[in-house]
Coordinates of C-alpha atoms in Angstrom, one line a residue:
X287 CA 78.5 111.5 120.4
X288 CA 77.5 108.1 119.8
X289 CA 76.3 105.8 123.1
X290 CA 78.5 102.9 124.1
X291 CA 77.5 99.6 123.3
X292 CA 75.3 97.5 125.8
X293 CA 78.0 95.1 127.8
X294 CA 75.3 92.3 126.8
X295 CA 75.8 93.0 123.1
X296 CA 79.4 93.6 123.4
X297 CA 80.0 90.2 125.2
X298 CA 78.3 88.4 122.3
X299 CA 80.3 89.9 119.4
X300 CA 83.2 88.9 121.7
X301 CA 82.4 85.4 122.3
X302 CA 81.9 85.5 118.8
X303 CA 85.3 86.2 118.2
X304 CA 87.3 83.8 120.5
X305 CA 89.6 81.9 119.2
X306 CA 89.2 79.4 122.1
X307 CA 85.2 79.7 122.5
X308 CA 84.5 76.1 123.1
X309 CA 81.6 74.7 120.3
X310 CA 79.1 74.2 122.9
X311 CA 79.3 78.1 123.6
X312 CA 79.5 79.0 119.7
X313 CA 76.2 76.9 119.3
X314 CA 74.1 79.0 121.6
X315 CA 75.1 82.3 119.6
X316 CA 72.9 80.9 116.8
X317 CA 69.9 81.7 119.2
X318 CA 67.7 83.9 117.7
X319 CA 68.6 86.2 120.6
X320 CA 72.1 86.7 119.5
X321 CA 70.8 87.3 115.7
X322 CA 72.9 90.6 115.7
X323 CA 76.2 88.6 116.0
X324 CA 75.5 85.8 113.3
X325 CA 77.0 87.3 110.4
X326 CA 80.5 87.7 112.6
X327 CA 80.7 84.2 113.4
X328 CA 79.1 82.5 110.5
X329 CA 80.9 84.6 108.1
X330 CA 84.1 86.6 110.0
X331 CA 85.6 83.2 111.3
X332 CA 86.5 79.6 111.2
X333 CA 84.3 77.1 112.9
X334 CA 84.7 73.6 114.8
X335 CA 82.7 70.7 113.2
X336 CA 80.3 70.5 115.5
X337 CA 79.2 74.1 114.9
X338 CA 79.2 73.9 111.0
X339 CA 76.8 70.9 111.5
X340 CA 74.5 73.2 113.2
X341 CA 75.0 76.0 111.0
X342 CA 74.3 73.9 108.0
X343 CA 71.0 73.0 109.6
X344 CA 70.1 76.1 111.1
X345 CA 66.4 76.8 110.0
X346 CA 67.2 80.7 109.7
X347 CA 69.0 81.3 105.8
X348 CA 70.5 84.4 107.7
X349 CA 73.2 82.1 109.2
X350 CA 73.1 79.7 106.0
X351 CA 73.5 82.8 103.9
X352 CA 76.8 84.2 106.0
X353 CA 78.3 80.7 106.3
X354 CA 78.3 80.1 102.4
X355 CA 80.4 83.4 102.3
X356 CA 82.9 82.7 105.2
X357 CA 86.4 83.2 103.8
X358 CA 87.7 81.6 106.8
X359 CA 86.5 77.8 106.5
X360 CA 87.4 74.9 103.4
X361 CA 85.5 75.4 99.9
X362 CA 84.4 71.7 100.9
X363 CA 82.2 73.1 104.2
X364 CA 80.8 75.8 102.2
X365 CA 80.1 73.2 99.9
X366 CA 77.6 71.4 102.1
X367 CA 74.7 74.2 100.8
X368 CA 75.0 73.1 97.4
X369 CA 71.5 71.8 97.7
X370 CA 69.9 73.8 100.2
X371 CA 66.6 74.7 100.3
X372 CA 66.9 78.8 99.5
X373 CA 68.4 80.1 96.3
X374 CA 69.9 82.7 98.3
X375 CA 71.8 80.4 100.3
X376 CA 73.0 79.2 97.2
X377 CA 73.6 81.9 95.1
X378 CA 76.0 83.5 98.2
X379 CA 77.9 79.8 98.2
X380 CA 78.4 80.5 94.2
X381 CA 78.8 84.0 94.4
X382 CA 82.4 83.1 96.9
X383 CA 83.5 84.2 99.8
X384 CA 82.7 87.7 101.5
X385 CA 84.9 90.4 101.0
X386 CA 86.2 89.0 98.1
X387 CA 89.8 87.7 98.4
X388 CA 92.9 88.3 95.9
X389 CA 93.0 84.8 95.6
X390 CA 89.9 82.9 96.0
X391 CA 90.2 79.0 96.8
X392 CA 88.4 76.7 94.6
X393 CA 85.1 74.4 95.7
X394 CA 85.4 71.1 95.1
X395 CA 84.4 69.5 92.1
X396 CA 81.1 67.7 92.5
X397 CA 80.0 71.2 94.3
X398 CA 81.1 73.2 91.1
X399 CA 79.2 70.2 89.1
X400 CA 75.9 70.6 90.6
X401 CA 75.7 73.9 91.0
X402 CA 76.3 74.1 87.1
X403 CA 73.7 71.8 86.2
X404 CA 70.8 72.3 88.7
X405 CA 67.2 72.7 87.2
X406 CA 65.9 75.1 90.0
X407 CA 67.5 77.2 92.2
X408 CA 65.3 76.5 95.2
X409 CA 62.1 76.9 97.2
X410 CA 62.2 80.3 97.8
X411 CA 62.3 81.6 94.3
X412 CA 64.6 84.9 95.1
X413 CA 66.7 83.6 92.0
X414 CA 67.0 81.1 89.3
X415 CA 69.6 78.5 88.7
X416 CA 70.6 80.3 85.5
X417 CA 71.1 83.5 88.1
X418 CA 73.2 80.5 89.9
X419 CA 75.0 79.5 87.5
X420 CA 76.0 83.1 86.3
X421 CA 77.7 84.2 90.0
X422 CA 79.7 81.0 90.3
X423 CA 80.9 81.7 86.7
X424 CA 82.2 85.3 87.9
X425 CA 82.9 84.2 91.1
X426 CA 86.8 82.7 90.6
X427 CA 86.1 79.4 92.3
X428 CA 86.5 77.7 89.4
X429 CA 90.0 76.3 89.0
X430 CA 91.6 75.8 85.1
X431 CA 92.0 71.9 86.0
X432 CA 88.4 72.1 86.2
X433 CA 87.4 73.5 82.9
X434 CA 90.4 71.1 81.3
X435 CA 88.6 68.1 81.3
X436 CA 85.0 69.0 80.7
X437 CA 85.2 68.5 77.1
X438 CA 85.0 64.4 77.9
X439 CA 82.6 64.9 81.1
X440 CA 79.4 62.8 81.4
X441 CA 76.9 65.2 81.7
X442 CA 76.3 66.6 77.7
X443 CA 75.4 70.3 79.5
X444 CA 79.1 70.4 80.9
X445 CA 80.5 69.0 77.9
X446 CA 78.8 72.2 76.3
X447 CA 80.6 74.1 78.6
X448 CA 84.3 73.0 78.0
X449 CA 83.9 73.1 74.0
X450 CA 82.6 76.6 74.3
X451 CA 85.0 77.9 77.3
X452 CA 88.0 76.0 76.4
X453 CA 87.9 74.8 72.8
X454 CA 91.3 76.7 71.9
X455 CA 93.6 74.1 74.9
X456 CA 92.1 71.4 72.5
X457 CA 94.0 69.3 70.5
X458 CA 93.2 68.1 67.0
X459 CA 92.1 64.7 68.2
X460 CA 90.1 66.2 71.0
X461 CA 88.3 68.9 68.6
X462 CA 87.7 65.9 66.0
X463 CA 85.9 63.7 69.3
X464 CA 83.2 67.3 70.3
X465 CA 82.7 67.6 66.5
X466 CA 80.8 63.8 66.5
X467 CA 79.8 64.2 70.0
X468 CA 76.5 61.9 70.0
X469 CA 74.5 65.3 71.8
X470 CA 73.5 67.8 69.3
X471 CA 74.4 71.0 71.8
X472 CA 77.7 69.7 71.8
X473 CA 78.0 69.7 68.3
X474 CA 76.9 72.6 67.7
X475 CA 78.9 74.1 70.4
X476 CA 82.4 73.1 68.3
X477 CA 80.7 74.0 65.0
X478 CA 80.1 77.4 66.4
X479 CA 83.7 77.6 67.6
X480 CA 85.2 76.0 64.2
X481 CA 83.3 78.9 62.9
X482 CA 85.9 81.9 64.6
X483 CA 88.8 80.3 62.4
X484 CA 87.8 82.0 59.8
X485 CA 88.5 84.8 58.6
X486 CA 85.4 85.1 56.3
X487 CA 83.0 84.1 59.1
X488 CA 85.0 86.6 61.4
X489 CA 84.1 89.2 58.9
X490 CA 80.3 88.3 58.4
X491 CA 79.5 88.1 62.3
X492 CA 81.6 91.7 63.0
X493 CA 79.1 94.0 64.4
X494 CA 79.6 97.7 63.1
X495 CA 78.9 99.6 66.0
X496 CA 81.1 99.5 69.1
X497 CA 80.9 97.0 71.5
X498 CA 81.9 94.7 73.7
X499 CA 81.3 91.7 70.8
X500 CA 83.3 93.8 68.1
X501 CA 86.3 93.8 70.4
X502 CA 86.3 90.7 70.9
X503 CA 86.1 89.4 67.5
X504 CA 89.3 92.4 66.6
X505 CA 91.3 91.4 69.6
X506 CA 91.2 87.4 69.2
X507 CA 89.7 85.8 65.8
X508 CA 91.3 85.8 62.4
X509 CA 91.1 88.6 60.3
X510 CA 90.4 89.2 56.3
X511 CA 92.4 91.9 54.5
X512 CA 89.4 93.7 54.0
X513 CA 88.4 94.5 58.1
X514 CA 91.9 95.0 58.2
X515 CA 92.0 98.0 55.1
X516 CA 88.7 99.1 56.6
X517 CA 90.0 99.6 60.3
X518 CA 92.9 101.2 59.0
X519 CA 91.3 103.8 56.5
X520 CA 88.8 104.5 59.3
X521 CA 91.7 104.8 62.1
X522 CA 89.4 102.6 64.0
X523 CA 90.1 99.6 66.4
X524 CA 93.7 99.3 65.6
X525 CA 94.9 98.8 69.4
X526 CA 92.6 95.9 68.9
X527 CA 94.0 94.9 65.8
X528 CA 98.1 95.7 66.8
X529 CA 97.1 93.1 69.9
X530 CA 95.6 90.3 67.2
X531 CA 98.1 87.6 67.1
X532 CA 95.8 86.6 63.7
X533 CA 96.2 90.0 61.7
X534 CA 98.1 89.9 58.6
X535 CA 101.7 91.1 58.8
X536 CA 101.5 93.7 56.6
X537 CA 98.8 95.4 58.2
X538 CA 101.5 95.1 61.6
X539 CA 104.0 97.0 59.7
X540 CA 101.7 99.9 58.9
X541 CA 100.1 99.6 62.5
X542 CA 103.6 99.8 63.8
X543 CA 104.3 103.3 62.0
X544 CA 100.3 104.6 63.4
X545 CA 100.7 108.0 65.1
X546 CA 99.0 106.6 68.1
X547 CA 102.1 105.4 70.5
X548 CA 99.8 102.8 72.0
X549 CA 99.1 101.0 69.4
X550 CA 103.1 101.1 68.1
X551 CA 103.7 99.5 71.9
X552 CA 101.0 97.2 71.0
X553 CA 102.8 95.8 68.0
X554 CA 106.4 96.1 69.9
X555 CA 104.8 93.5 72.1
X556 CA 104.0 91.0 69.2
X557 CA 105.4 87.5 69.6
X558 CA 105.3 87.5 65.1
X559 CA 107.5 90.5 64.9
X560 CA 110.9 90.5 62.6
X561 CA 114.1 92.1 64.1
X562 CA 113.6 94.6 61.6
X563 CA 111.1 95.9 62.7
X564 CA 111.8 95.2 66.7
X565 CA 115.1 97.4 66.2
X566 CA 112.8 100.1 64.0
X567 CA 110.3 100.3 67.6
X568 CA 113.5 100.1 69.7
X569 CA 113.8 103.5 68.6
X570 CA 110.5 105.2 68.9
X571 CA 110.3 108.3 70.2
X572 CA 107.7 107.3 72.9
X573 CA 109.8 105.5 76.1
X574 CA 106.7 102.7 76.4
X575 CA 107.1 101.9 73.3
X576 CA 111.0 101.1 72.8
X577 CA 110.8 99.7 76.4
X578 CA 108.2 96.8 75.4
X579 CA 110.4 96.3 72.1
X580 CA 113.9 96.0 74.2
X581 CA 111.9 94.1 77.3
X582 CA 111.3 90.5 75.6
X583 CA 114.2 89.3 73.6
X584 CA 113.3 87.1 70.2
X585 CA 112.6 84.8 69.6
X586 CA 109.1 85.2 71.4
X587 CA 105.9 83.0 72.7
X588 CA 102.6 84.5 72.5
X589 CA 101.7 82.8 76.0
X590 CA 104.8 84.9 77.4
X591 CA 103.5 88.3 75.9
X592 CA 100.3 87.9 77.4
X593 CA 102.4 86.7 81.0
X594 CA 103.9 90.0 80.6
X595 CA 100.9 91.7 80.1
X596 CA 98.6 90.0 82.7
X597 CA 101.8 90.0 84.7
X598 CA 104.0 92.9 84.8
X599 CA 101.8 96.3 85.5
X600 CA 103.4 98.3 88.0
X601 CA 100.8 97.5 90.8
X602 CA 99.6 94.4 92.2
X603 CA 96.8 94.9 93.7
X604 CA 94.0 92.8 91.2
X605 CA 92.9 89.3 91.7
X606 CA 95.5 86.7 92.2
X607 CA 94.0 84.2 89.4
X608 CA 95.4 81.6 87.0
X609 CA 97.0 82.5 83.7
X610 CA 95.2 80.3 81.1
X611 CA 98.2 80.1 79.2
X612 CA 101.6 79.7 80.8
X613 CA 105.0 79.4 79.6
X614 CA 107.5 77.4 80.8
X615 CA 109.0 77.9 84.3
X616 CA 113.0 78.3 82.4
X617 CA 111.4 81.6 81.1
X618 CA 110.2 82.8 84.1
X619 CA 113.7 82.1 85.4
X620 CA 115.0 84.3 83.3
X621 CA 113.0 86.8 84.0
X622 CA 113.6 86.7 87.3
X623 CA 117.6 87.3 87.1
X624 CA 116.1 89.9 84.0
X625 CA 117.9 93.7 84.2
X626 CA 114.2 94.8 83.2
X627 CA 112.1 95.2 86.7
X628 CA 108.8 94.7 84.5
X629 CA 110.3 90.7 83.8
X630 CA 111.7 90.4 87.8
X631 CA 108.2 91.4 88.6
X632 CA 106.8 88.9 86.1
X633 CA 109.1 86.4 88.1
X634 CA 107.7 87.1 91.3
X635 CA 104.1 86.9 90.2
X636 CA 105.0 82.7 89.5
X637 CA 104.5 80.5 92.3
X638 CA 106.3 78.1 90.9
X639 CA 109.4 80.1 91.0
X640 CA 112.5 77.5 92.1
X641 CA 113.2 78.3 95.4
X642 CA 117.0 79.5 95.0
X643 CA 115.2 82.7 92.7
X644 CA 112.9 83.8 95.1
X645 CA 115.8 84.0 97.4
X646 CA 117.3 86.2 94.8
X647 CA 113.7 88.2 94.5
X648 CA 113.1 88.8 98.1
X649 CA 116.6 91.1 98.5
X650 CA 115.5 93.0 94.5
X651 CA 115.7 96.7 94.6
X652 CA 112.7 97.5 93.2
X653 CA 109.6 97.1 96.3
X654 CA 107.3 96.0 93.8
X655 CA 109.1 93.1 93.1
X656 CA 109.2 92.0 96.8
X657 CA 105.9 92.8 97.7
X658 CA 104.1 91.0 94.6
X659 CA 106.8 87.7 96.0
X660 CA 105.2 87.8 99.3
X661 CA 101.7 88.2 98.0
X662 CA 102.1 85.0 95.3
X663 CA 104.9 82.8 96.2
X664 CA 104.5 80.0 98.8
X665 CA 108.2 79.7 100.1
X666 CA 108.6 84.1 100.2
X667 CA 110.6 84.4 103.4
X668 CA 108.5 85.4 106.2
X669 CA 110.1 88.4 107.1
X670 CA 109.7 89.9 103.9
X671 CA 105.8 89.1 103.9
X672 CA 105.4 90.5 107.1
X673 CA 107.1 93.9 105.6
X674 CA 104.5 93.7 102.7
X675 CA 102.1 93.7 105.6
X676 CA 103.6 97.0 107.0
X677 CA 103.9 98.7 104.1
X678 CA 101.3 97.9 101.9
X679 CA 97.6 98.1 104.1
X680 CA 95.7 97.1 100.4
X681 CA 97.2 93.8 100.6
X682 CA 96.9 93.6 104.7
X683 CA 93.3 91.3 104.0
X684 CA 94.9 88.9 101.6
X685 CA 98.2 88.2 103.5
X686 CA 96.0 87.6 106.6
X687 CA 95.2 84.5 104.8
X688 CA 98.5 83.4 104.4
X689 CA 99.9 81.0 106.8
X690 CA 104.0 82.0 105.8
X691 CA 103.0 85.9 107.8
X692 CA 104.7 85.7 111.2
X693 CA 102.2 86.1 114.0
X694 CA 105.0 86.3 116.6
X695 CA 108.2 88.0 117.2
X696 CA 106.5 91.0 116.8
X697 CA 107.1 93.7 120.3
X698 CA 109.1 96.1 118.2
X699 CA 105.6 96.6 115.9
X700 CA 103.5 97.6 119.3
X701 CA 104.4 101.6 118.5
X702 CA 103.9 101.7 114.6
X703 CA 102.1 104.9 113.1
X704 CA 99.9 102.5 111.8
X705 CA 97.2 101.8 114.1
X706 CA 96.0 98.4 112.2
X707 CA 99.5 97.1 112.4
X708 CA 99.7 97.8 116.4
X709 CA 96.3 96.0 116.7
X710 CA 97.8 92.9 114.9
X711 CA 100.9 93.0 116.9
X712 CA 99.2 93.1 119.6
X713 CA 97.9 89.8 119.4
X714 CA 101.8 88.4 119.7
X715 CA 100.7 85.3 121.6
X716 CA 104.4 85.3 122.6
X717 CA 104.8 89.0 123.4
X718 CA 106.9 88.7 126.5
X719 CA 104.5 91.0 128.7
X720 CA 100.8 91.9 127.9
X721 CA 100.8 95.6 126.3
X722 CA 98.8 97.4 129.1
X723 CA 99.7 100.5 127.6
X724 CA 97.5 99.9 124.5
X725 CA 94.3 99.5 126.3
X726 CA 94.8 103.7 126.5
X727 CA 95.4 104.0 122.6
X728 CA 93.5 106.3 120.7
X729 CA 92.0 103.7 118.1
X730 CA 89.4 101.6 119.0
X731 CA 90.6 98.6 116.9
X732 CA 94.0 98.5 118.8
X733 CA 92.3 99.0 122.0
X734 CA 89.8 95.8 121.4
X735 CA 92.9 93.7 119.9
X736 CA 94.8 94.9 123.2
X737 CA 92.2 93.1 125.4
X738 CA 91.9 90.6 123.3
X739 CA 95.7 89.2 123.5
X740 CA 96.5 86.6 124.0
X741 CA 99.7 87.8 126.0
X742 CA 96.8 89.6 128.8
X743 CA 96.1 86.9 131.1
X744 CA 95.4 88.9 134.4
X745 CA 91.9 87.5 135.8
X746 CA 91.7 90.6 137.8
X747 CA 93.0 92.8 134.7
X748 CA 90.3 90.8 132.0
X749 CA 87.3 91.3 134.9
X750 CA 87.7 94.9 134.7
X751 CA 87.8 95.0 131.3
X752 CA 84.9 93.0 130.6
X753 CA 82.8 95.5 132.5
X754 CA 83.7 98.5 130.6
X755 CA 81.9 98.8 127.3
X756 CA 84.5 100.5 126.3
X757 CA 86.6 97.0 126.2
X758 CA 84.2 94.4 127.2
X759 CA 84.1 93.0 123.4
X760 CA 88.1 92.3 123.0
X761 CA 87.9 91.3 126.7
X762 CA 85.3 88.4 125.9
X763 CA 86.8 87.6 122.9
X764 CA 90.5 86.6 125.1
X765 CA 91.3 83.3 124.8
X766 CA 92.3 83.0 127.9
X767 CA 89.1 82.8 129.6
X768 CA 87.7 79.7 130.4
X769 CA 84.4 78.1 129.2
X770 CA 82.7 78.4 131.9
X771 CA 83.1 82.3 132.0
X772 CA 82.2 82.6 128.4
X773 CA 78.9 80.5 128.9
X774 CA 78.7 83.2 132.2
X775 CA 78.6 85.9 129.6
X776 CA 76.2 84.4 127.5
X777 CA 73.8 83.8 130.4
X778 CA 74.7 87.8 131.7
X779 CA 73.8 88.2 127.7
X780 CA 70.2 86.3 128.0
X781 CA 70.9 83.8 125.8
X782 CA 69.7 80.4 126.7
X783 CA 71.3 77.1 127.5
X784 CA 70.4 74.4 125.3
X785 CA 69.6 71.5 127.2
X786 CA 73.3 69.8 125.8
X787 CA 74.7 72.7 126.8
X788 CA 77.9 72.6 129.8
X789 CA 76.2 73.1 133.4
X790 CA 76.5 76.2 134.8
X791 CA 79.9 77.0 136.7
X792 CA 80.0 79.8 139.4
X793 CA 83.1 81.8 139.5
X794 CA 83.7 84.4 142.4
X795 CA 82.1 87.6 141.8
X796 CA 84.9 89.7 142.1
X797 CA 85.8 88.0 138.6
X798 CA 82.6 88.3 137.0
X799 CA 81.3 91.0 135.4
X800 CA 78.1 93.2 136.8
X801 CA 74.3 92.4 135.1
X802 CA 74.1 95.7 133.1

C-alpha cells in the first residue's frame, strides 16, 4: 500500500489551494522549500496581484514556466512573460494554457505581436523564436479579429502573415493594396496566393503522390477539367473533389452517381447543387446521404454548409473555436426552430443565438442539443448547465470555467453515484450544514473537497482534521481558517518568513496541529 503523505507536505498543497490564503502566505510557497507545490499554485489557480508580481520575477523558470500555463488567471497576466529571459517560459505562454481548454481565451494583442515577431527566443537557447512562433500558431489564442486586420499592420513580417493566412476575407480593393505593398515579402505573399485561382497553376503545383499538400489543393483551389477526368478515371480523391466548392459541375453530377455513398453525401452537401439533382440524392439508397440532401433547404450558402459541417457532428466534445466564415444569425434561427436535430444542434453551437431561442433550445428533446447550449451559449439557463455538468464528466473541466454553473443550491447532489460531482457539491458554500458524513466517503477527492468546504467551520472539527494525513490537505486548504493559522502551517511546514511577512500569531494548542 502506498504511505500517507507527510502532514508538512500535505499542509503546503493545501495552503496552496485556499481560496482565502491571504498573498503574504501564497508568497512564501514560492520558497524553494515548498518547490513540490509550485506547479499547483502557479498553474492550478488564480492569484492576487501581489503574488503574480512575484511570480513574474521569481528567479526559478519552474514557477515562470507553470504561471505562463495557468488556465485560471487573464491572457493579459500571462502576458507579462512575453519577454522573459527563458525560451521555455515563453514557448509554455505561446503554447496556452495547461490542460488545454475547449475554449481557450485569447492574449492580448501586443503580446500575440511580439511573440510573432521576436528575433530570439531567449537566453537559454532550449528553443528558437521560430519554435515560438509555431506553438502560439497551434495554440488557439489567436482570435479571428486578430488575423482581420493584419493585412494593413505596420510591421511588413505581420503583413506577410495576414495576406498569406487570410487573403480569401480580402476584398478586391484590399487584394489590389498587398499586391503594391512597398515590402517585397508582401508581395510576393499575394502573388503566391493570386496564384491558387487558377486552375492551370492548381494543376502544375498538384503533387502526385498523397499527401497532406495534394488535399489541400483538391479540397480548396480551382480545378481544370483535366485533374478532374484524371481523379475520376483513377477513382481517386473524389471526397476531396465532391467537397470542392471550385470543381466543375459536371464532374458533380457524375461524382454524385460514384458508388462510394460518402462522396454522394459530399455532393448532397453542395451549396451549387440544382433541385434536380438535390431531389435525385433525396432518394439515395444510403440514409446519410438523403439526410444531408433533405437537411439544408435551397437556396444554400457555402459558409452555412461548412457551419453545418464544423457544427453539427453528433458529439461535442472538440475545441470550442471560431468559425472563419459565418452566416447570418436569421439562419441560425432557423435552424434552431429546424425539425432536423443536426440544424437545432447547429443552433445551439452559436453564441449569438437571441435569447428567446435558447429558451426554446434548453427544453429540446434531443440531449445533445442541450448540452452543446450549455457548453457555448452565454445566457444557457443555469440549471441546464449544471445538468451538463452531471451528465456529461468530458465537459466537467470546461464548464468549471464558466461563471453561468451554479455553485450553490446544491444538497440534493451530496449522494450522487458520481463521486466528482459529490466533491463539487460539497463545496456548497451555502449548504445549510457541513456534510460530516463525506469525510467517511470512499474517494479521496470527495473526502479532501469535504474538508475543504466552505460550509465546515468547526475549529475543533478542522484541528482534527488537519492532523490526519489522511485530511490534512483539504483541511488546510478551508477557507475558513484564518491567516494566522495558515502562516502556523507554513512554519509547522519549515518554510520561512520573509522579513515582510505577517508576525507570528499563537493560537491555543488544542487548535493547532502536532509537529509531525
Amino acid at each position: 500500500m502506498p504511505s500517507s503523505p507527510s502532514l508538512p507536505d500535505a499542509w503546503l498543497r493545501g495552503v496552496a489551494a485556499n481560496p482565502a490564503a491571504p498573498a503574504d502566505a501564497l508568497v512564501r510557497l514560492l520558497d524553494p522549500a515548498a518547490r513540490s507545490v509550485w506547479p499547483a499554485l502557479c498553474e492550478g489557480r488564480d492569484l492576487p496581484e501581489d503574488v503574480v508580481d512575484a511570480v513574474v520575477t521569481h528567479p526559478d523558470r519552474a514557477v515562470r514556466r507553470a504561471f505562463a500555463r495557468n488556465p485560471h488567471v487573464d491572457p493579459a497576466q500571462r502576458g507579462r512573460l512575453v519577454r522573459d529571459p527563458s525560451g521555455l517560459v515563453r514557448a509554455d505562454l505561446a503554447g496556452g494554457p495547461r490542460p488545454r481548454l475547449r475554449k481557450v481565451p485569447p492574449l492580448p494583442d501586443a503580446v500575440l505581436e511580439a511573440l510573432l515577431t521576436a528575433e530570439e527566443a531567449g537566453e537559454d537557447a532550449k528553443v528558437t523564436a521560430a519554435e515560438v512562433a509555431g506553438e502560439l500558431l497551434s495554440s488557439g489564442q489567436i482570435p479571428l479579429s486578430f488575423w482581420r486586420t493584419l493585412h494593413e499592420h505596420p510591421r511588413p513580417e505581420l503583413r506577410r502573415m495576414g495576406v498569406s493566412d487570410m487573403w480569401h476575407g480580402l476584398g478586391p480593393a484590399e487584394r489590389a493594396a498587398v499586391l503594391a505593398d512597398p515590402d517585397a515579402a508582401v508581395r510576393a505573399a499575394a502573388a503566391a496566393r493570386t496564384r491558387e485561382l487558377d486552375p492551370v497553376a492548381m494543376e502544375a503545383d498538384l503533387p502526385e503522390r498523397d499527401c497532406h499538400g495534394r488535399t489541400h489543393l483538391l479540397v480548396n483551389l480551382p480545378v481544370t477539367d483535366a485533374v478532374a477526368e484524371a481523379c475520376l478515371a483513377a477513382g481517386r480523391d473524389l471526397r476531396s473533389l465532391a467537397q470542392n466548392p471550385h470543381t466543375p459541375f459536371h464532374t458533380v453530377v457524375r461524382l454524385a452517381r460514384d458508388p462510394d455513398p460518402r462522396v454522394r453525401e459530399r455532393v448532397a452537401a453542395r451549396a451549387d447543387v440544382d433541385a434536380a439533382l438535390l431531389a435525385e440524392l433525396a432518394e439515395d439508397p444510403d440514409e446519410s446521404v438523403r439526410t444531408r440532401a433533405v437537411l439544408h433547404p435551397l437556396p444554400r450558402t457555402w459558409v452555412e454548409r461548412d457551419a453545418i459541417d464544423w457544427l453539427g457532428g453528433a458529439e461535442d466534445d472538440g475545441p470550442i473555436g471560431e468559425v472563419p466564415g459565418e452566416p447570418a444569425t436569421s439562419w441560425f434561427a432557423e435552424c434552431a426552430v429546424s425539425a432536423h436535430v443536426i440544424l437545432r444542434r447547429v443552433a445551439a453551437s452559436y453564441a449569438a443565438l437571441p435569447a428567446e431561442l435558447v429558451g426554446r433550445l434548453a427544453v429540446d428533446p434531443d440531449p445533445e442539443v442541450r448540452h452543446r447550449l450549455a457548453c457555448r451559449h452565454p445566457l444557457a439557463p443555469p440549471e441546464a448547465v449544471l445538468d451538463t455538468f452531471v451528465e456529461r464528466p468530458e465537459q466537467r473541466r470546461h464548464l468549471l470555467t464558466l461563471p453561468r454553473l451554479p455553485r450553490t443550491g446544491l444538497q440534493h447532489l451530496l449522494g450522487h453515484d458520481d463521486p466528482e460531482v459529490r466533491a463539487f457539491a460539497a463545496a456548497d458554500p451555502t449548504l445549510e450544514q457541513a456534510p460530516v458524513q463525506l469525510l467517511a466517503d470512499p474517494d479521496e477527492r470527495v473526502r479532501r473537497a469535504t474538508a475543504a468546504a466552505p460550509a465546515l467551520r468547526d475549529e475543533d472539527t478542522l484541528a482534527a482534521l488537519l492532523d490526519d494525513p489522511a485530511t490534512a490537505e483539504g483541511a488546510a486548504a478551508n477557507p475558513n481558517l484564518p491567516a494566522a493559522r495558515l502562516h502556523e502551517l507554513l512554519d509547522l511546514a519549515g518554510l520561512p518568513r520573509p522579513a515582510r511577512s505577517l508576525p507570528a500569531q499563537h493560537l491555543p494548542a488544542r487548535s493547532l496541529p502536532s509537529r509531525p
